[in-house]
XYZ file of C-alpha atoms in Angstrom:
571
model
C 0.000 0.000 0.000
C 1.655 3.551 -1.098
C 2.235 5.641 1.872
C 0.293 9.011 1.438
C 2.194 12.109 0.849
C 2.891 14.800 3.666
C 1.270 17.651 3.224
C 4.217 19.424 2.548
C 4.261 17.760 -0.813
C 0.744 18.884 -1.350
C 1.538 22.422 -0.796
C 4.874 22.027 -2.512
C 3.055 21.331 -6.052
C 0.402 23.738 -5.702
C 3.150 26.097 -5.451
C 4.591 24.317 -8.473
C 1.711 24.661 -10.128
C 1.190 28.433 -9.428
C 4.806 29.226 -10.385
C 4.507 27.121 -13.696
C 1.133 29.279 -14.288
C 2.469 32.329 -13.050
C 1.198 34.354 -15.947
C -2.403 32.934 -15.716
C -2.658 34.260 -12.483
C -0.934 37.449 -13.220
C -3.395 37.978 -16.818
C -6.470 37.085 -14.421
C -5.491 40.140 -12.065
C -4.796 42.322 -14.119
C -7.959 41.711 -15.698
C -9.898 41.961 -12.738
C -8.158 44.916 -11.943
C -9.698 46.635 -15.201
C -12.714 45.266 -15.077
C -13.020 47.400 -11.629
C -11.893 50.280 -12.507
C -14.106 50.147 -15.265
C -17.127 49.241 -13.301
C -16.521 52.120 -11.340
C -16.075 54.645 -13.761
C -19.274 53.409 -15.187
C -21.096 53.661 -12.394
C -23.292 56.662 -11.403
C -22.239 58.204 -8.496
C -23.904 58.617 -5.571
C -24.202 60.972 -2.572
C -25.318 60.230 0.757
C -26.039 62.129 3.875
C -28.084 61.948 6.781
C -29.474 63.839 9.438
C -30.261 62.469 13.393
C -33.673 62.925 15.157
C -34.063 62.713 18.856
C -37.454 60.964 19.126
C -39.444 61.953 22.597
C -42.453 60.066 23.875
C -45.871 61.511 23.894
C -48.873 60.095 25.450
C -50.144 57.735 23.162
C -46.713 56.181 22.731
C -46.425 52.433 23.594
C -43.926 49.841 23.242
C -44.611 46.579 22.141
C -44.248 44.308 24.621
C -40.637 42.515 24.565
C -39.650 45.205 21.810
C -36.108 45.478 20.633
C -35.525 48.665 21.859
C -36.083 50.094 25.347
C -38.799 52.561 26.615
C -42.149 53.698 25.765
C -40.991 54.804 22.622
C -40.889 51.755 20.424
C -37.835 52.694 17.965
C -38.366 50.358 15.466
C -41.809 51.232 14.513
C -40.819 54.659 14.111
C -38.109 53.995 12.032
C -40.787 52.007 9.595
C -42.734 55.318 9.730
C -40.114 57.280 8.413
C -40.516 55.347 5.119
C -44.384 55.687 4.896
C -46.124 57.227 2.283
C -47.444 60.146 4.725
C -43.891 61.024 5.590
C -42.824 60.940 2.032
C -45.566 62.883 0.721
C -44.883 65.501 3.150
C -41.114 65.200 2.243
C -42.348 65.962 -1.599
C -44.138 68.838 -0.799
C -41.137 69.973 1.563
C -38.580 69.388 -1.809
C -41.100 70.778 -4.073
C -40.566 67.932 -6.822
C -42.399 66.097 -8.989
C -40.705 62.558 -8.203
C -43.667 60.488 -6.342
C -43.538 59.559 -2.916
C -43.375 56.103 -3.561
C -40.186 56.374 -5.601
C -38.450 58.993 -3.021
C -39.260 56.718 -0.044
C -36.480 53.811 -1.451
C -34.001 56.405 -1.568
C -34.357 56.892 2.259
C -32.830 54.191 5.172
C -33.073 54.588 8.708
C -30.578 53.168 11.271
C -31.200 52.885 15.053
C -28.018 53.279 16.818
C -27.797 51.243 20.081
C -28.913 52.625 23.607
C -30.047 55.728 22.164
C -33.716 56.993 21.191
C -32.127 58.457 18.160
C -33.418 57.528 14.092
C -29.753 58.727 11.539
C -32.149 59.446 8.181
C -29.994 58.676 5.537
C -30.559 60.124 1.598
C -29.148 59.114 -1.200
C -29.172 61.027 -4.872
C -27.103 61.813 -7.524
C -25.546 64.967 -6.227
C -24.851 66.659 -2.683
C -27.116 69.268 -2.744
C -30.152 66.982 -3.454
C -29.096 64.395 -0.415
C -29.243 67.096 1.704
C -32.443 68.658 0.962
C -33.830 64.771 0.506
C -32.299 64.368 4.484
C -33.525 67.231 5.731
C -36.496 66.818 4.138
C -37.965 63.228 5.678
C -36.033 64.385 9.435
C -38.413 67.297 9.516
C -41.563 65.211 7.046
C -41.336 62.866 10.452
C -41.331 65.428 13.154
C -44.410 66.811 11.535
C -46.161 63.507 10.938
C -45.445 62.573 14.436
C -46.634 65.977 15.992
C -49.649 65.815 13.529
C -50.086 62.365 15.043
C -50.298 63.603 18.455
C -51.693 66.743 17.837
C -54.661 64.762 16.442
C -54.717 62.158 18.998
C -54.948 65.250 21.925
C -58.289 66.494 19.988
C -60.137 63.975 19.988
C -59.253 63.391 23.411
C -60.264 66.848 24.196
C -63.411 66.606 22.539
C -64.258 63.553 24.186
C -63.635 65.023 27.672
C -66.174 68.121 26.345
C -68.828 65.481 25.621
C -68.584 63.893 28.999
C -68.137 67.291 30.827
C -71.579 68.349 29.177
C -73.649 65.184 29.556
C -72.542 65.531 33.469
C -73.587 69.477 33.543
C -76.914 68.663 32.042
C -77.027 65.300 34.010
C -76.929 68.117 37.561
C -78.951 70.660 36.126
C -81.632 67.882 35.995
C -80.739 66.805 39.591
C -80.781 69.968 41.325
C -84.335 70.331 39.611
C -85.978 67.067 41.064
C -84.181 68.286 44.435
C -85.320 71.893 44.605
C -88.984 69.759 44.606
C -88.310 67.129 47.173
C -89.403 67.108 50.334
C -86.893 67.975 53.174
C -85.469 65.682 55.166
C -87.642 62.350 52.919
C -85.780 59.850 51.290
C -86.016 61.356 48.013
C -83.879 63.743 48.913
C -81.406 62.214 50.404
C -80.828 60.153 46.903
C -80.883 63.042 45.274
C -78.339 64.612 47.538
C -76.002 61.539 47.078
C -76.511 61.713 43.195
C -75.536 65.423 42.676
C -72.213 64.626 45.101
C -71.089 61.838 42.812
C -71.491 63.629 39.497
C -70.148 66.961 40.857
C -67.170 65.126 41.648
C -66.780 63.116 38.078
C -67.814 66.772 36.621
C -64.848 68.524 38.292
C -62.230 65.730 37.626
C -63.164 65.557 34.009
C -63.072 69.837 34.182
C -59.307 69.115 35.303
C -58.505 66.653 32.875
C -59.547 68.714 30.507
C -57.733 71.604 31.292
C -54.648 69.423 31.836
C -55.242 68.352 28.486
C -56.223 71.305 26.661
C -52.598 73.019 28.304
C -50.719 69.885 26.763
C -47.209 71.131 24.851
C -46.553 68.607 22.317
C -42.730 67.743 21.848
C -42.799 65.125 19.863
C -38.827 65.362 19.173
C -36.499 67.511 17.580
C -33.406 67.412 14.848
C -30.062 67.390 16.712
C -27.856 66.953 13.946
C -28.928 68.365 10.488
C -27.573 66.738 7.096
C -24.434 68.052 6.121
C -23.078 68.683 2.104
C -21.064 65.715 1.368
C -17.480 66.579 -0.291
C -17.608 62.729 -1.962
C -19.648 60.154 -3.441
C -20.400 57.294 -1.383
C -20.394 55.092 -3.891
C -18.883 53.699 -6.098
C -15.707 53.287 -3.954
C -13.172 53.329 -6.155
C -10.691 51.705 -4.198
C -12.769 49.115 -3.110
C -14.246 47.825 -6.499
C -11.115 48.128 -7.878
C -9.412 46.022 -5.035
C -12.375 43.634 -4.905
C -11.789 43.443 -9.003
C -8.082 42.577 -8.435
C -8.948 39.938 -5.790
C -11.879 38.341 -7.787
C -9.262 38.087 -10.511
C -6.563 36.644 -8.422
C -8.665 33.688 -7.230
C -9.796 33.282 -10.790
C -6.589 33.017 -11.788
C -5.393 30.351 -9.325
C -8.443 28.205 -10.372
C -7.677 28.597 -13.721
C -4.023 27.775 -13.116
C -4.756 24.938 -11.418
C -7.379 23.694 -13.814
C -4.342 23.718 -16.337
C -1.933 22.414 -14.274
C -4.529 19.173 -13.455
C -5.775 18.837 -17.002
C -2.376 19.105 -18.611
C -1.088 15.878 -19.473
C 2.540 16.594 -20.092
C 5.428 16.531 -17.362
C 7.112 19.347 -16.255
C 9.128 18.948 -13.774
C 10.435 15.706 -12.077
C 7.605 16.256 -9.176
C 5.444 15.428 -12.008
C 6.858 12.297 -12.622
C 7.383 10.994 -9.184
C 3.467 12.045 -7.914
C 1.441 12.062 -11.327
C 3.098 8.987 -13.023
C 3.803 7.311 -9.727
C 7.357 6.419 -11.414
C 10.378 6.863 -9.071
C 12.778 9.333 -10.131
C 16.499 8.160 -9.686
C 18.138 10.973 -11.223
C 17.386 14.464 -12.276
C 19.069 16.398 -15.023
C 19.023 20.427 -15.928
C 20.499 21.981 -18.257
C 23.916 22.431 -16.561
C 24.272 18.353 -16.634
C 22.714 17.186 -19.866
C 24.195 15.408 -22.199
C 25.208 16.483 -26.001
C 25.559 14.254 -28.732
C 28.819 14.990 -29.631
C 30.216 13.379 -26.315
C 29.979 11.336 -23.235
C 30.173 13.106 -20.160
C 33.121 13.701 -18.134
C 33.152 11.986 -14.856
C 34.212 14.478 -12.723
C 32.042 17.306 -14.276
C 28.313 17.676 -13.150
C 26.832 15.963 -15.349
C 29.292 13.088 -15.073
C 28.547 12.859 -10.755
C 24.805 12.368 -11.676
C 25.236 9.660 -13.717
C 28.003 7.965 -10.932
C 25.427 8.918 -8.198
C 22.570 6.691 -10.936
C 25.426 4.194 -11.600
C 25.952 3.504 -7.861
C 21.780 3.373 -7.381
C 21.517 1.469 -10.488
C 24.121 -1.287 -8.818
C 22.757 -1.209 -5.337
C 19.032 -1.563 -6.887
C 20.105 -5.047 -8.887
C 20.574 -8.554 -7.730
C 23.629 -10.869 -7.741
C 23.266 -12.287 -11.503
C 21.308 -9.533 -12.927
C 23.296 -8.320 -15.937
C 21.122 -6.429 -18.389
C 19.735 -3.502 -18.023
C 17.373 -1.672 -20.902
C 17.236 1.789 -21.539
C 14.158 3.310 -23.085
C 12.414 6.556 -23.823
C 8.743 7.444 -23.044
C 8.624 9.661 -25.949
C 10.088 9.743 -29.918
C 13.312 11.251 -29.389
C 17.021 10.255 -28.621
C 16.455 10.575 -24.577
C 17.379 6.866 -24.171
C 20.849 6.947 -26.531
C 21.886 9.778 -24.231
C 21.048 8.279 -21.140
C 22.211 4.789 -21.972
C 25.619 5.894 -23.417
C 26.525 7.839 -20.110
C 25.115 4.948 -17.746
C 26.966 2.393 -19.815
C 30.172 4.558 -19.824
C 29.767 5.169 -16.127
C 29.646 1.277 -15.386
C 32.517 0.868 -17.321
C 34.785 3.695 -14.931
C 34.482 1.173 -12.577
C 36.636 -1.619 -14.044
C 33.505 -3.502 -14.864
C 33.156 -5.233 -18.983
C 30.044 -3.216 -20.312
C 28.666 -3.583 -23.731
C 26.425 -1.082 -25.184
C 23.834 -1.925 -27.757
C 22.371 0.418 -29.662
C 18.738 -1.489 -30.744
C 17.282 2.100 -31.831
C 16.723 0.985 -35.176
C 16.239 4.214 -37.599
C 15.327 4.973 -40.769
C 18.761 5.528 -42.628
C 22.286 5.801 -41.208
C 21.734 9.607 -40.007
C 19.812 8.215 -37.618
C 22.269 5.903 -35.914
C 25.202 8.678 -35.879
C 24.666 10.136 -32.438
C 25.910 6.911 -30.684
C 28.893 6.400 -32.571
C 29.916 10.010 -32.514
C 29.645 10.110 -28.968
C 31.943 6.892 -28.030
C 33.924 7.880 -31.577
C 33.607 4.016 -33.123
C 32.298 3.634 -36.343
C 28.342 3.669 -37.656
C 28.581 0.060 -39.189
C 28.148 -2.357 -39.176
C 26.040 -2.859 -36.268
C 22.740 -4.817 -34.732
C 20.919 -4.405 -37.788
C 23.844 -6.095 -39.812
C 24.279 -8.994 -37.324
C 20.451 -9.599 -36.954
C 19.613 -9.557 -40.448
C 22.650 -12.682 -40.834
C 25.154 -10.620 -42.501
C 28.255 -10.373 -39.748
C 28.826 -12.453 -36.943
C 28.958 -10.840 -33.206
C 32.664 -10.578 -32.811
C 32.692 -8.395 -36.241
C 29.844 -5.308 -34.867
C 31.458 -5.153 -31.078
C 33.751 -1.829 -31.329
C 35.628 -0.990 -28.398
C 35.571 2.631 -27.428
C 39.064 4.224 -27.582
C 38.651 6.397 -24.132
C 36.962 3.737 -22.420
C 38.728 0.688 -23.046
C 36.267 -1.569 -20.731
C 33.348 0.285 -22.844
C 32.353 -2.515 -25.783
C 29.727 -0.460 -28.395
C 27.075 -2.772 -30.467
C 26.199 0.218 -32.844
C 22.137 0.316 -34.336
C 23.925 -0.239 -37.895
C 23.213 1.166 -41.189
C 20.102 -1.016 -42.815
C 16.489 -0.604 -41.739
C 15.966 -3.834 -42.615
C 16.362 -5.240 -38.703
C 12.447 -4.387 -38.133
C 11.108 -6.918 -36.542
C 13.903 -9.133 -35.359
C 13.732 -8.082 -32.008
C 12.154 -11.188 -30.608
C 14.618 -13.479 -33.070
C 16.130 -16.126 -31.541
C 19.751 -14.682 -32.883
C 19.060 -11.514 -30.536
C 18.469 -13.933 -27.584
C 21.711 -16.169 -28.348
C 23.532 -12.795 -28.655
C 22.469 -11.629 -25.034
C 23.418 -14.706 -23.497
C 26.480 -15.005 -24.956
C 27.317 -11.596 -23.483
C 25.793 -12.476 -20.522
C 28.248 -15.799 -19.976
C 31.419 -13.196 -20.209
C 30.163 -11.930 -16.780
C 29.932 -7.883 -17.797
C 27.011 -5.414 -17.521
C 24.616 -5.347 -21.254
C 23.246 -1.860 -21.690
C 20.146 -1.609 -24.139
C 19.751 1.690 -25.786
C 15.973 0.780 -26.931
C 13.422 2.727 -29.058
C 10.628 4.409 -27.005
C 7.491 2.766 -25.386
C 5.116 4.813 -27.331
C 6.917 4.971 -31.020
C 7.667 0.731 -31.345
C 6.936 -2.221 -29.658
C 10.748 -3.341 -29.983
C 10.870 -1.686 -26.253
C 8.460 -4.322 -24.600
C 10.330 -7.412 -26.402
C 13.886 -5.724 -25.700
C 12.590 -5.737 -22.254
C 11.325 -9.208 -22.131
C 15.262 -10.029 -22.042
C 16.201 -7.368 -19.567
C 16.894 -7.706 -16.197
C 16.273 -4.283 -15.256
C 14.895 -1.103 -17.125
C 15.221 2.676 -16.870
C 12.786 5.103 -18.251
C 14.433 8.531 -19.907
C 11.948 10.767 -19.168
C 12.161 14.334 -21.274
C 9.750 17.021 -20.143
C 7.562 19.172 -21.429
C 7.669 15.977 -24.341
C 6.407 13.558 -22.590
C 2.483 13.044 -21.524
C 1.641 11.120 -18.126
C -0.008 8.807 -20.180
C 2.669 7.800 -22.049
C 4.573 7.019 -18.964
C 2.150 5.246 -17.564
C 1.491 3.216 -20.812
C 5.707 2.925 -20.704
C 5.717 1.292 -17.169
C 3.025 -1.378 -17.460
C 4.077 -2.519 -20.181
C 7.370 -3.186 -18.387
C 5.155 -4.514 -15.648
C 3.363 -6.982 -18.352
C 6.964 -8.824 -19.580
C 7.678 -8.972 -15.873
C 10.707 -6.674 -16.610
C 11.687 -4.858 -13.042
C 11.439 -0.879 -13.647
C 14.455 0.631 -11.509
C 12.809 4.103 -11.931
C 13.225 7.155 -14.394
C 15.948 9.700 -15.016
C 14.465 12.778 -16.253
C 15.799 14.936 -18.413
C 14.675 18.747 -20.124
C 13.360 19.107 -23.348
C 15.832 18.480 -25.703
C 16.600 20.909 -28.638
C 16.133 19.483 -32.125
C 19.913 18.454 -33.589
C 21.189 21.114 -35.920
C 22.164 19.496 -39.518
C 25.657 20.766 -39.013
C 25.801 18.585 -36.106
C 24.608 15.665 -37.389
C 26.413 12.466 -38.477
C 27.993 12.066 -41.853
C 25.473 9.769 -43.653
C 27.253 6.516 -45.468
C 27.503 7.712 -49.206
C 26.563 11.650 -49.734
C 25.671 12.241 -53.148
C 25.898 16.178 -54.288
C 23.618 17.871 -56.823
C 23.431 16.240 -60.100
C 26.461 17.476 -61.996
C 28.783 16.222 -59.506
C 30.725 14.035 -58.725
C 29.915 11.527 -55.594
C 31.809 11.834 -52.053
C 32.321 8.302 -50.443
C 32.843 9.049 -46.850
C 34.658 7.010 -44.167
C 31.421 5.058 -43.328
C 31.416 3.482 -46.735
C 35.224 2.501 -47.044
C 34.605 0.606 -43.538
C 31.475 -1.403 -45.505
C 33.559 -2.168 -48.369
C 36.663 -3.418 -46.402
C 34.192 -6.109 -44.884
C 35.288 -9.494 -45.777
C 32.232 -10.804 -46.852
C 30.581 -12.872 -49.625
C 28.311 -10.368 -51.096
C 25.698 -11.723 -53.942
C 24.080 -8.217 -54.682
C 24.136 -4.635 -53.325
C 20.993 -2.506 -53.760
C 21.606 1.313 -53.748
C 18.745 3.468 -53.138
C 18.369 7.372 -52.531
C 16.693 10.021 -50.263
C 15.691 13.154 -51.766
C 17.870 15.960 -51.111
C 17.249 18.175 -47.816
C 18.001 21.533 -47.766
C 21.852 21.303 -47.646
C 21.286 20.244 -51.690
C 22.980 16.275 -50.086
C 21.367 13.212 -50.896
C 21.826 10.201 -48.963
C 21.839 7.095 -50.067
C 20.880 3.728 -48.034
C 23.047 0.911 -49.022
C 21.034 -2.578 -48.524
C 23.226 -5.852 -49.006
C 21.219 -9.107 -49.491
C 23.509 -12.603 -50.662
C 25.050 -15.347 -48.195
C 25.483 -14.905 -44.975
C 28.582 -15.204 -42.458
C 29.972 -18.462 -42.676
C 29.426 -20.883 -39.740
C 33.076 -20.202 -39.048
C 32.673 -16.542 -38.528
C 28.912 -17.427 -36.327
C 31.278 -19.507 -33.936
């Protein structure tokens, strides 16, 4: 069961990720950033300002009962009034406009601060003058609502008291009549005593109430703090939207960087290949170490200690009679030829017998110049040669002149190997190198360009991935490594390497026979002198051509069919 990942590693490649994506993230704020600023230049602006009441209780104030705020005066009610059609109607007479109450009231809000029996009457319009009037307007539209309010309530309580007072002065005007009549001392007149007591009493109480009431001041409250001229809109706030626009885009960005950075399917860095193709990295090249094709790197240079720090993993990681070890590429490309030359040229530092075959098999003999240039032995013959019957093992091993323990097996100069990979001559050949007791280094073809990988790796021992980035797609590495798992070939792990730049035509390998434009004369080049100085039986030799590239060269493929080696030269 795979151990799960600290969350440092987590946090690690979302940083990746954002770093990768920087730009996304940068666009996407900067983006934001304008679309606030243009928001708020677009925007109307708008003023605000307000004006605060002190609200006083009258008598027919109440609170409701477990109200909000304390006191008879129940706060939040009046604040609701301040918005009611009565108060704006008397706010559009106050303004003098033609805008309907309706409409004016949603330009007012009210706001109760705490502990305090104070409404703030906020405006808002499109200019300073107009939010103050509006202010001023519904502060004082409220006071004279709520004093109307009152004033009406004290009438009718006035005229109410005037009603009883009179039905009590006629009510005694009848009962000193009836007693004026009565006999003195009877019953009668005792009763008629008591009666006029009572309602002369009721008569002068309601007589005081009503004076009480008709001397009533009404101070129903009163503005403390009028609405000011505001020196600013209050909206749109430009720093605000714009800072809000910037954020919004930042986020955006992120998301968008890590949507790329999960649905990309290449490899970037080597993080990439350990956690997303669940490969294990044993060595990691930049662009300080890697390779050229022109040469093998020095050991003592910093390219050359990576590949002794893979040689001495590479060692530790096989058993005691594992001897071959195949080197292939995820990708089309020649990651695997410079990964397997510098591994099989760092085994052979040691002391150790290493052979080096180069079963890349390419189209012409361009193709197959990179390895012999680097270990400076000659293009053919090679593999191609040996497993098509033509030259016997002994004849295609080259040993390299600065590494004399370094024994090259070069991809040769026919394409006519295709195929051959699973021949029973390539598995005689392996385990005849294998009884000498050295290390056999595989330069293969990649996973995803040939199946020659999977049956070169049905013979290996071992196998190493060459990784490139920013090349290679996580499923290609995944395809790579089970089908390594399917031949039961161990996979060590992958050395990953940075997208290599395509080979210049200056730098590339002389082909066998270079033919000029017509009208002159042929070159034959080293290549093909080696070919003709072979020693063997030749029936027929086909010659065929490439078109010419842009250099004005042709090149010209030289296929050789007839007998074979003899059984002497097999031996």
């Amino acid at each position: 069961m795979e151990a799960s990942r600290p969350p440092s590693s987590d946090v690690a490649h979302y940083l990746g990720a954002v770093r990768r994506h920087w730009w996304i993230a940068l666009v996407a704020t900067a983006a934001g950033l304008g679309v606030g600023a243009t928001v708020t230049h677009s925007l109307p602006r708008v003023y605000e300002s307000s004006s605060s009441v002190l609200v006083q209780a009258v008598d027919q104030d109440t609170n409701a009962q477990g109200g909000r705020t304390k006191g008879s005066v129940n706060l939040d009610t009046e604040a609701q009034l301040v918005g009611s059609g009565a108060v704006a109607a008397k706010a559009v007479a106050l303004l003098r406009t033609d805008v309907s109450p309706l409409e004016l009231a949603h330009s007012v809000s009210v706001q109760v601060p705490a502990n305090t029996t104070v409404l703030v009457i906020t405006f808002q319009a499109d200019s300073p003058l107009k939010a103050q009037a509006g202010s001023h307007a519904f502060a004082e539209a409220y006071l004279r609502n709520r004093e109307e309010t009152a004033r009406s309530a004290l009438d009718r309580q006035i005229a109410s008291l005037n009603l009883k007072v009179k039905q009590l002065t006629i009510a005694l005007t009848g009962i000193n009549a009836k007693l004026s009549q009565a006999r003195r001392g009877s019953s009668i007149e005792s009763n008629l005593m008591s009666l006029r007591s009572n309602s002369q009493n009721q008569l002068n109480s309601l007589t005081g109430r009503l004076n009480e009431v008709t001397t009533t001041t009404i101070n129903n409250g009163s503005i403390i703090s009028d609405a000011r001229l505001p020196d600013k809109p209050s909206s749109p706030n430009t720093l605000l939207d714009i800072a809000t626009g910037g954020m919004i885009g930042l986020l955006l960005g992120l998301a968008l960087a890590y949507l790329r950075e999960r649905f990309d399917r290449r490899l970037v860095t080597a993080v990439d290949v350990r956690d997303r193709g669940r490969v294990p990295v044993l060595a990691t090249l930049d662009g300080r170490t890697t390779p050229h094709f022109d040469d093998v790197l020095q050991p003592y240079g910093p390219g050359g200690r990576v590949f002794n720090r893979l040689r001495n993993e590479v060692l530790a990681s096989l058993n005691a009679d594992d001897r071959v070890i195949v080197v292939t590429g995820t990708s089309r490309g020649s990651a695997s030829t410079l990964v397997a030359a510098n591994l099989a040229a760092a085994l052979a530092r040691t002391g150790s017998d290493v052979v080096l075959i180069g079963a890349h098999l390419p189209d012409s003999v361009v193709d197959a110049a990179p390895l012999a240039r680097m270990l400076g032995v000659a293009a053919v013959p090679g593999l191609s040669e040996m497993l098509a019957g033509r030259v016997a093992l002994n004849r295609v091993l080259q040993r390299t002149p600065r590494i004399p323990s370094l024994r090259v097996i070069t991809t040769g100069g026919a394409a006519t190997a295709a195929g051959l990979m699973q021949s029973q001559r390539l598995r005689d050949t392996l385990d005849a190198l294998r009884r000498q007791g050295g290390y056999v280094v595989i330069e293969a073809p990649s996973t995803s360009s040939s199946a020659d990988a999977q049956s070169l790796a049905s013979f290996a021992d071992a196998a190493i991935l060459a990784v490139e980035l920013r090349r290679t797609a996580r499923p290609a590495l995944v395809d790579a490594a089970e089908q390594l798992q399917r031949v039961g070939t161990r996979l060590l792990g992958a050395v990953v390497l940075p997208r290599l730049t395509a080979r210049r035509t200056g730098s590339l390998a002389e082909p066998a026979v270079a033919l000029p434009s017509p009208g002159h004369e042929p070159i034959i080049d080293e290549a093909t002198q080696q070919i003709s100085a072979l020693k063997e039986p030749v029936a027929a030799t086909s010659v065929r051509q490439r078109p010419a590239d842009e250099t004005g060269e042709q090149t010209t493929i030289i296929e050789r069919s007839g007998t074979g080696a003899t059984d002497g030269d097999e031996k």
